[in-house]
Amino acid sequence: MRLSVAAAISHGRVYRRFGLSPRSRLDLLRNLVTALVRHERIETPWARADEMRGYAERLIDYAKRGDKDERAMRMADFWLTEKDLIHKLFKVLAPRFQPHAGSYTRLLQIPNRDGLDRAKMAVIELKGNPLPPLVRPRRDSDRTLLNQLLKGYRQDAQRARG
Amino acid sequence: VLVLVRSPLPRLRVLLQRCWGRLERGLWPGIFGGQGLPWGPALAVQGPALVPQGISDAGAPNLPESVVWMAAPKQRRTIEVNRCRRRNPNKLIEIKRNIDVCPECGNLKQKHVLCGYCYAKVKEETRLIRMEIYKKEGGPFNAPTVETVVLYEGEKPTEKDEGKRIIERARKRPSWFVQN
């Protein structure tokens, strides 16, 4: 039970402070979510991207309920300021992420911004987007010890079978 | 007192002769310790106005008791002490040990950050693709209700790209954008 609220102590608070007020923070994050749904990949300061990620993924979870659901439609109506994106959300993104259990977004850090503030920037994208990939998955070289041993094991197994 | 001065410069000789004349006439007292002309009575002036006495016995300055005494350094910090403080490891810039070489392009990158060169390449290509999308959509707020696929020169849509909107790019497919 909280007996007193000490000022300037924020132990355990998870939400960052943005903008001028809590309402302004929500508006800021709402703009970012709208931009993400429209462009499917955006570049923004890391703190904003991290904060926005949770809201975006919960919005997609609501969209998976289907557009007949009253709560889902109200959520999409609030969070997407451009109303043509509500159609995109329910008709494109919900079917795309139906097989996924969670984690519909990818957050990667990029080099600091070029301006005077050198802010820590990140790029956040929805998985399965049509744009070029940011990171190419690299397979380990065939010359590593483990891979050579596995290759030898596979050859032995094949020889034993044949 | 025998003084023999022989100087080649005529002006210097004239000056020396003048100084010697003044010395002989006693108009330059104090040089050899003897008294000059007998001095007569002169004007006497009250002492303290000429030589104020208050400086030497100043003691404590007359400040009110409510004044706050501030901390001030007593001694100058020597350069050795200064160096010890300035070069202490916690004041030096930390060296980064998380810098690696990007396997794609060979530029340097931090381990947990994307390579700047490769990201700039991808960003430029994304910008061109988005320009094509904008041209196709024609105006703002025309987001399609179907998926999108990007095809380069000489590529046909496969059976996976059945109901998708096709964005054409007028160039060869880059090696790092694998078609799937």
CSV table of C-alpha atoms in Angstrom, one decimal:
chain,number,residue,atom,x,y,z
A,1,MET,CA,0.0,0.0,0.0
A,2,ARG,CA,1.4,3.3,-1.0
A,3,LEU,CA,1.5,5.6,2.0
A,4,SER,CA,3.2,8.6,0.3
A,5,VAL,CA,4.3,9.6,-3.1
A,6,ALA,CA,7.9,10.9,-2.9
A,7,ALA,CA,8.6,13.3,-5.7
A,8,ALA,CA,11.5,12.6,-8.1
A,9,ILE,CA,11.6,8.9,-7.4
A,10,SER,CA,10.5,6.7,-10.4
A,11,HIS,CA,11.2,3.2,-9.2
A,12,GLY,CA,9.5,0.6,-11.4
A,13,ARG,CA,7.8,3.1,-13.8
A,14,VAL,CA,7.9,1.5,-17.2
A,15,TYR,CA,6.4,4.3,-19.4
A,16,ARG,CA,8.9,7.0,-20.6
A,17,ARG,CA,7.9,10.6,-20.6
A,18,PHE,CA,7.6,12.3,-24.1
A,19,GLY,CA,6.2,15.6,-25.3
A,20,LEU,CA,4.5,18.2,-23.2
A,21,SER,CA,2.0,16.0,-21.2
A,22,PRO,CA,0.7,12.4,-21.1
A,23,ARG,CA,-1.9,13.3,-23.7
A,24,SER,CA,0.8,14.7,-25.9
A,25,ARG,CA,2.9,11.6,-25.4
A,26,LEU,CA,0.0,9.4,-26.6
A,27,ASP,CA,-0.5,11.7,-29.7
A,28,LEU,CA,3.2,11.4,-30.5
A,29,LEU,CA,3.1,7.6,-30.3
A,30,ARG,CA,-0.1,7.5,-32.2
A,31,ASN,CA,1.5,9.4,-35.1
A,32,LEU,CA,4.4,7.0,-35.1
A,33,VAL,CA,2.1,4.0,-35.1
A,34,THR,CA,0.2,5.5,-38.1
A,35,ALA,CA,3.4,6.1,-39.9
A,36,LEU,CA,4.5,2.5,-39.2
A,37,VAL,CA,1.3,1.0,-40.6
A,38,ARG,CA,1.5,3.3,-43.6
A,39,HIS,CA,5.2,2.9,-44.6
A,40,GLU,CA,6.0,-0.4,-42.8
A,41,ARG,CA,9.5,0.8,-41.9
A,42,ILE,CA,10.3,4.1,-40.1
A,43,GLU,CA,13.5,5.6,-38.7
A,44,THR,CA,13.0,7.5,-35.4
A,45,PRO,CA,14.9,8.0,-32.1
A,46,TRP,CA,15.4,4.7,-30.3
A,47,ALA,CA,13.4,5.6,-27.2
A,48,ARG,CA,10.3,6.5,-29.2
A,49,ALA,CA,10.6,3.4,-31.4
A,50,ASP,CA,10.9,1.2,-28.3
A,51,GLU,CA,7.9,2.8,-26.6
A,52,MET,CA,5.8,2.6,-29.8
A,53,ARG,CA,6.6,-1.0,-30.4
A,54,GLY,CA,4.4,-2.3,-27.6
A,55,TYR,CA,1.4,-0.2,-28.7
A,56,ALA,CA,1.8,-1.3,-32.4
A,57,GLU,CA,2.0,-5.0,-31.5
A,58,ARG,CA,-1.1,-4.7,-29.2
A,59,LEU,CA,-2.9,-2.9,-32.0
A,60,ILE,CA,-2.2,-5.9,-34.4
A,61,ASP,CA,-3.4,-8.3,-31.7
A,62,TYR,CA,-6.7,-6.4,-31.6
A,63,ALA,CA,-6.8,-6.4,-35.4
A,64,LYS,CA,-6.5,-10.2,-35.4
A,65,ARG,CA,-9.8,-10.4,-33.6
A,66,GLY,CA,-11.4,-9.3,-36.9
A,67,ASP,CA,-13.1,-6.1,-37.9
A,68,LYS,CA,-16.6,-7.1,-36.7
A,69,ASP,CA,-15.3,-6.8,-33.1
A,70,GLU,CA,-16.5,-3.5,-31.6
A,71,ARG,CA,-13.4,-3.0,-29.3
A,72,ALA,CA,-11.0,-3.7,-32.1
A,73,MET,CA,-12.7,-1.2,-34.4
A,74,ARG,CA,-12.6,1.5,-31.7
A,75,MET,CA,-8.9,0.8,-31.0
A,76,ALA,CA,-8.0,1.0,-34.7
A,77,ASP,CA,-10.1,4.2,-35.0
A,78,PHE,CA,-8.2,5.9,-32.1
A,79,TRP,CA,-4.7,4.7,-33.0
A,80,LEU,CA,-4.8,5.3,-36.8
A,81,THR,CA,-5.3,8.9,-37.6
A,82,GLU,CA,-5.5,8.3,-41.3
A,83,LYS,CA,-8.7,6.3,-41.8
A,84,ASP,CA,-7.7,4.5,-45.0
A,85,LEU,CA,-5.1,2.6,-42.9
A,86,ILE,CA,-7.9,1.0,-40.9
A,87,HIS,CA,-8.7,-1.0,-44.0
A,88,LYS,CA,-5.1,-1.9,-44.6
A,89,LEU,CA,-4.7,-3.0,-41.0
A,90,PHE,CA,-7.7,-5.4,-41.0
A,91,LYS,CA,-7.3,-6.7,-44.6
A,92,VAL,CA,-3.5,-6.8,-45.1
A,93,LEU,CA,-1.7,-6.9,-41.7
A,94,ALA,CA,-4.1,-9.1,-39.7
A,95,PRO,CA,-4.0,-12.0,-42.3
A,96,ARG,CA,-0.2,-11.5,-42.7
A,97,PHE,CA,0.4,-12.0,-39.0
A,98,GLN,CA,-2.2,-14.7,-38.3
A,99,PRO,CA,0.4,-17.5,-38.2
A,100,HIS,CA,2.7,-15.4,-35.9
A,101,ALA,CA,2.2,-15.7,-32.1
A,102,GLY,CA,3.6,-12.3,-31.3
A,103,SER,CA,6.6,-10.0,-32.1
A,104,TYR,CA,5.4,-8.6,-35.4
A,105,THR,CA,8.0,-5.8,-35.4
A,106,ARG,CA,11.8,-5.7,-35.7
A,107,LEU,CA,13.7,-3.0,-33.9
A,108,LEU,CA,17.4,-2.3,-35.0
A,109,GLN,CA,19.7,0.4,-33.9
A,110,ILE,CA,21.4,2.5,-36.6
A,111,PRO,CA,24.4,4.9,-36.3
A,112,ASN,CA,23.7,8.1,-34.4
A,113,ARG,CA,21.8,11.0,-36.1
A,114,ASP,CA,24.0,13.3,-38.2
A,115,GLY,CA,22.6,16.5,-36.6
A,116,LEU,CA,24.0,18.4,-33.6
A,117,ASP,CA,22.2,16.2,-31.1
A,118,ARG,CA,23.7,12.9,-32.2
A,119,ALA,CA,20.6,11.1,-31.0
A,120,LYS,CA,20.5,7.3,-30.7
A,121,MET,CA,18.3,6.3,-33.7
A,122,ALA,CA,16.6,3.1,-34.5
A,123,VAL,CA,14.7,1.7,-37.5
A,124,ILE,CA,11.5,-0.2,-36.7
A,125,GLU,CA,9.7,-2.3,-39.3
A,126,LEU,CA,6.9,-4.8,-39.6
A,127,LYS,CA,8.1,-8.3,-40.5
A,128,GLY,CA,7.1,-9.5,-43.9
A,129,ASN,CA,7.2,-6.1,-45.5
A,130,PRO,CA,7.9,-5.8,-49.3
A,131,LEU,CA,10.9,-3.5,-48.9
A,132,PRO,CA,14.6,-4.6,-49.2
A,133,PRO,CA,15.9,-6.4,-46.1
A,134,LEU,CA,17.9,-4.5,-43.6
A,135,VAL,CA,20.0,-7.4,-42.4
A,136,ARG,CA,21.1,-10.4,-44.4
A,137,PRO,CA,21.1,-13.6,-42.4
A,138,ARG,CA,24.6,-15.0,-42.5
A,139,ARG,CA,25.3,-18.7,-42.3
A,140,ASP,CA,28.5,-19.8,-40.6
A,141,SER,CA,31.3,-20.7,-43.0
A,142,ASP,CA,31.8,-24.3,-44.0
A,143,ARG,CA,35.4,-24.2,-42.7
A,144,THR,CA,34.5,-23.9,-39.0
A,145,LEU,CA,35.4,-26.9,-36.8
A,146,LEU,CA,31.8,-27.7,-35.8
A,147,ASN,CA,30.7,-27.6,-39.5
A,148,GLN,CA,33.5,-29.8,-40.6
A,149,LEU,CA,32.7,-32.4,-37.9
A,150,LEU,CA,29.0,-32.3,-38.9
A,151,LYS,CA,29.9,-32.7,-42.5
A,152,GLY,CA,32.1,-35.7,-41.7
A,153,TYR,CA,29.3,-37.2,-39.6
A,154,ARG,CA,26.8,-36.7,-42.5
A,155,GLN,CA,29.2,-38.4,-45.0
A,156,ASP,CA,29.7,-41.3,-42.6
A,157,ALA,CA,26.0,-41.7,-42.2
A,158,GLN,CA,25.5,-41.7,-45.9
A,159,ARG,CA,28.2,-44.2,-46.5
A,160,ALA,CA,26.8,-46.5,-43.9
A,161,ARG,CA,23.3,-46.2,-45.5
A,162,GLY,CA,24.6,-46.7,-49.0
B,1,VAL,CA,89.3,62.4,-7.1
B,2,LEU,CA,90.8,62.0,-10.5
B,3,VAL,CA,88.3,61.0,-13.2
B,4,LEU,CA,89.7,60.7,-16.7
B,5,VAL,CA,87.0,60.2,-19.3
B,6,ARG,CA,87.9,60.1,-22.9
B,7,SER,CA,85.1,59.3,-25.2
B,8,PRO,CA,85.1,59.7,-29.0
B,9,LEU,CA,81.5,60.9,-29.3
B,10,PRO,CA,81.3,64.7,-28.9
B,11,ARG,CA,77.8,64.7,-27.5
B,12,LEU,CA,78.6,62.2,-24.8
B,13,ARG,CA,81.7,64.3,-23.8
B,14,VAL,CA,79.5,67.4,-23.6
B,15,LEU,CA,77.0,65.7,-21.4
B,16,LEU,CA,79.7,64.4,-19.1
B,17,GLN,CA,81.3,67.9,-18.8
B,18,ARG,CA,77.9,69.3,-17.9
B,19,CYS,CA,77.3,66.6,-15.2
B,20,TRP,CA,80.8,67.2,-13.8
B,21,GLY,CA,80.1,70.9,-13.7
B,22,ARG,CA,76.9,70.4,-11.7
B,23,LEU,CA,78.7,68.1,-9.3
B,24,GLU,CA,81.4,70.7,-8.6
B,25,ARG,CA,78.9,73.4,-8.0
B,26,GLY,CA,77.1,71.3,-5.5
B,27,LEU,CA,73.9,71.3,-7.4
B,28,TRP,CA,73.7,67.5,-7.4
B,29,PRO,CA,73.8,66.5,-3.8
B,30,GLY,CA,73.7,62.9,-2.5
B,31,ILE,CA,76.1,61.4,-5.0
B,32,PHE,CA,79.2,61.2,-2.7
B,33,GLY,CA,77.4,61.3,0.6
B,34,GLY,CA,78.2,65.0,1.4
B,35,GLN,CA,75.6,67.6,2.1
B,36,GLY,CA,74.6,70.0,-0.7
B,37,LEU,CA,73.8,73.7,-0.4
B,38,PRO,CA,72.8,74.8,3.1
B,39,TRP,CA,69.1,74.6,3.2
B,40,GLY,CA,67.0,77.3,4.9
B,41,PRO,CA,63.6,77.2,6.5
B,42,ALA,CA,60.8,75.7,4.3
B,43,LEU,CA,57.1,75.3,4.5
B,44,ALA,CA,56.0,72.7,7.0
B,45,VAL,CA,52.9,70.6,6.2
B,46,GLN,CA,50.8,68.5,8.7
B,47,GLY,CA,51.9,64.9,8.8
B,48,PRO,CA,49.0,62.6,8.2
B,49,ALA,CA,47.7,64.3,5.0
B,50,LEU,CA,51.0,63.6,3.3
B,51,VAL,CA,51.7,60.1,4.8
B,52,PRO,CA,48.4,58.4,5.7
B,53,GLN,CA,49.0,56.1,8.7
B,54,GLY,CA,45.9,53.9,8.5
B,55,ILE,CA,47.3,51.3,6.1
B,56,SER,CA,49.7,49.4,8.3
B,57,ASP,CA,47.3,48.9,11.3
B,58,ALA,CA,44.3,47.7,9.3
B,59,GLY,CA,43.7,44.5,11.2
B,60,ALA,CA,40.3,42.9,10.6
B,61,PRO,CA,38.2,44.8,7.9
B,62,ASN,CA,35.0,46.4,9.2
B,63,LEU,CA,32.4,44.0,7.9
B,64,PRO,CA,29.0,43.4,9.6
B,65,GLU,CA,28.6,40.1,11.6
B,66,SER,CA,26.0,38.7,9.4
B,67,VAL,CA,28.4,38.2,6.5
B,68,VAL,CA,28.8,34.6,5.1
B,69,TRP,CA,32.4,33.4,4.8
B,70,MET,CA,32.8,31.4,1.6
B,71,ALA,CA,35.2,28.5,1.0
B,72,ALA,CA,38.2,29.4,-1.0
B,73,PRO,CA,41.4,27.5,-1.8
B,74,LYS,CA,44.2,28.2,0.5
B,75,GLN,CA,47.1,27.1,-1.7
B,76,ARG,CA,47.7,26.9,-5.4
B,77,ARG,CA,47.3,23.4,-6.6
B,78,THR,CA,50.6,22.2,-8.0
B,79,ILE,CA,50.9,20.9,-11.6
B,80,GLU,CA,51.7,17.5,-10.2
B,81,VAL,CA,48.4,17.3,-8.2
B,82,ASN,CA,46.5,18.8,-11.2
B,83,ARG,CA,47.9,16.2,-13.5
B,84,CYS,CA,47.0,13.4,-11.1
B,85,ARG,CA,43.4,14.6,-11.1
B,86,ARG,CA,43.1,15.3,-14.8
B,87,ARG,CA,44.6,12.1,-16.0
B,88,ASN,CA,42.8,9.8,-13.5
B,89,PRO,CA,41.3,6.9,-15.6
B,90,ASN,CA,37.8,7.8,-14.6
B,91,LYS,CA,38.2,11.1,-16.3
B,92,LEU,CA,39.7,9.8,-19.6
B,93,ILE,CA,37.4,8.9,-22.5
B,94,GLU,CA,36.6,5.2,-22.4
B,95,ILE,CA,37.9,3.2,-25.3
B,96,LYS,CA,35.4,1.2,-27.3
B,97,ARG,CA,36.1,-2.4,-27.8
B,98,ASN,CA,32.9,-3.3,-29.6
B,99,ILE,CA,34.0,-2.1,-33.1
B,100,ASP,CA,34.1,-4.8,-35.9
B,101,VAL,CA,34.3,-5.0,-39.6
B,102,CYS,CA,31.1,-5.4,-41.6
B,103,PRO,CA,31.3,-8.7,-43.5
B,104,GLU,CA,29.3,-7.3,-46.5
B,105,CYS,CA,31.1,-4.0,-47.3
B,106,GLY,CA,34.2,-4.0,-45.1
B,107,ASN,CA,33.4,-0.8,-43.3
B,108,LEU,CA,33.7,-0.5,-39.6
B,109,LYS,CA,30.6,-0.9,-37.5
B,110,GLN,CA,29.7,-1.3,-33.8
B,111,LYS,CA,28.7,-4.9,-33.0
B,112,HIS,CA,25.1,-4.1,-31.9
B,113,VAL,CA,24.5,-1.4,-34.6
B,114,LEU,CA,23.7,-1.8,-38.3
B,115,CYS,CA,26.5,-0.9,-40.7
B,116,GLY,CA,26.2,2.7,-41.8
B,117,TYR,CA,27.1,2.1,-45.4
B,118,CYS,CA,24.8,-0.9,-45.9
B,119,TYR,CA,21.9,0.9,-44.2
B,120,ALA,CA,22.5,4.0,-46.5
B,121,LYS,CA,22.2,1.7,-49.5
B,122,VAL,CA,19.0,0.1,-48.3
B,123,LYS,CA,17.6,3.5,-47.4
B,124,GLU,CA,18.2,4.9,-50.9
B,125,GLU,CA,16.6,1.9,-52.5
B,126,THR,CA,13.6,2.2,-50.2
B,127,ARG,CA,13.2,5.8,-51.1
B,128,LEU,CA,13.1,5.0,-54.8
B,129,ILE,CA,10.6,2.2,-54.2
B,130,ARG,CA,8.4,4.6,-52.2
B,131,MET,CA,8.5,7.2,-55.0
B,132,GLU,CA,7.2,4.5,-57.4
B,133,ILE,CA,4.5,3.6,-54.8
B,134,TYR,CA,3.5,7.3,-54.6
B,135,LYS,CA,3.3,7.6,-58.3
B,136,LYS,CA,1.1,4.5,-58.5
B,137,GLU,CA,-1.2,5.6,-55.7
B,138,GLY,CA,-1.6,9.0,-57.3
B,139,GLY,CA,-2.4,11.0,-54.1
B,140,PRO,CA,-2.4,10.9,-50.3
B,141,PHE,CA,-4.6,8.5,-48.3
B,142,ASN,CA,-4.8,5.8,-50.9
B,143,ALA,CA,-3.3,2.9,-49.0
B,144,PRO,CA,-4.2,-0.4,-50.8
B,145,THR,CA,-6.0,-3.3,-49.2
B,146,VAL,CA,-3.7,-5.9,-50.7
B,147,GLU,CA,-0.1,-6.8,-50.2
B,148,THR,CA,2.7,-5.2,-52.3
B,149,VAL,CA,5.6,-6.9,-54.1
B,150,VAL,CA,8.6,-5.2,-55.8
B,151,LEU,CA,9.8,-6.5,-59.2
B,152,TYR,CA,12.9,-5.4,-61.0
B,153,GLU,CA,13.6,-5.4,-64.8
B,154,GLY,CA,12.8,-8.6,-66.6
B,155,GLU,CA,11.0,-10.3,-63.7
B,156,LYS,CA,7.6,-11.9,-63.8
B,157,PRO,CA,5.3,-12.3,-60.8
B,158,THR,CA,5.4,-15.9,-59.4
B,159,GLU,CA,2.4,-17.9,-58.2
B,160,LYS,CA,3.1,-16.6,-54.7
B,161,ASP,CA,2.5,-13.0,-55.9
B,162,GLU,CA,-1.1,-13.8,-57.0
B,163,GLY,CA,-3.3,-11.0,-55.6
B,164,LYS,CA,-0.6,-8.5,-54.8
B,165,ARG,CA,-0.1,-5.0,-56.1
B,166,ILE,CA,3.1,-4.9,-58.3
B,167,ILE,CA,5.7,-2.1,-58.0
B,168,GLU,CA,8.1,-1.9,-60.9
B,169,ARG,CA,11.6,-0.6,-60.5
B,170,ALA,CA,13.5,0.2,-63.7
B,171,ARG,CA,16.8,-1.4,-62.8
B,172,LYS,CA,18.5,-4.7,-62.4
B,173,ARG,CA,17.8,-6.5,-59.1
B,174,PRO,CA,20.6,-5.7,-56.5
B,175,SER,CA,22.5,-8.7,-55.2
B,176,TRP,CA,21.5,-8.0,-51.6
B,177,PHE,CA,17.8,-8.0,-52.3
B,178,VAL,CA,16.9,-11.6,-52.7
B,179,GLN,CA,13.6,-12.4,-54.3
B,180,ASN,CA,11.3,-14.8,-52.3
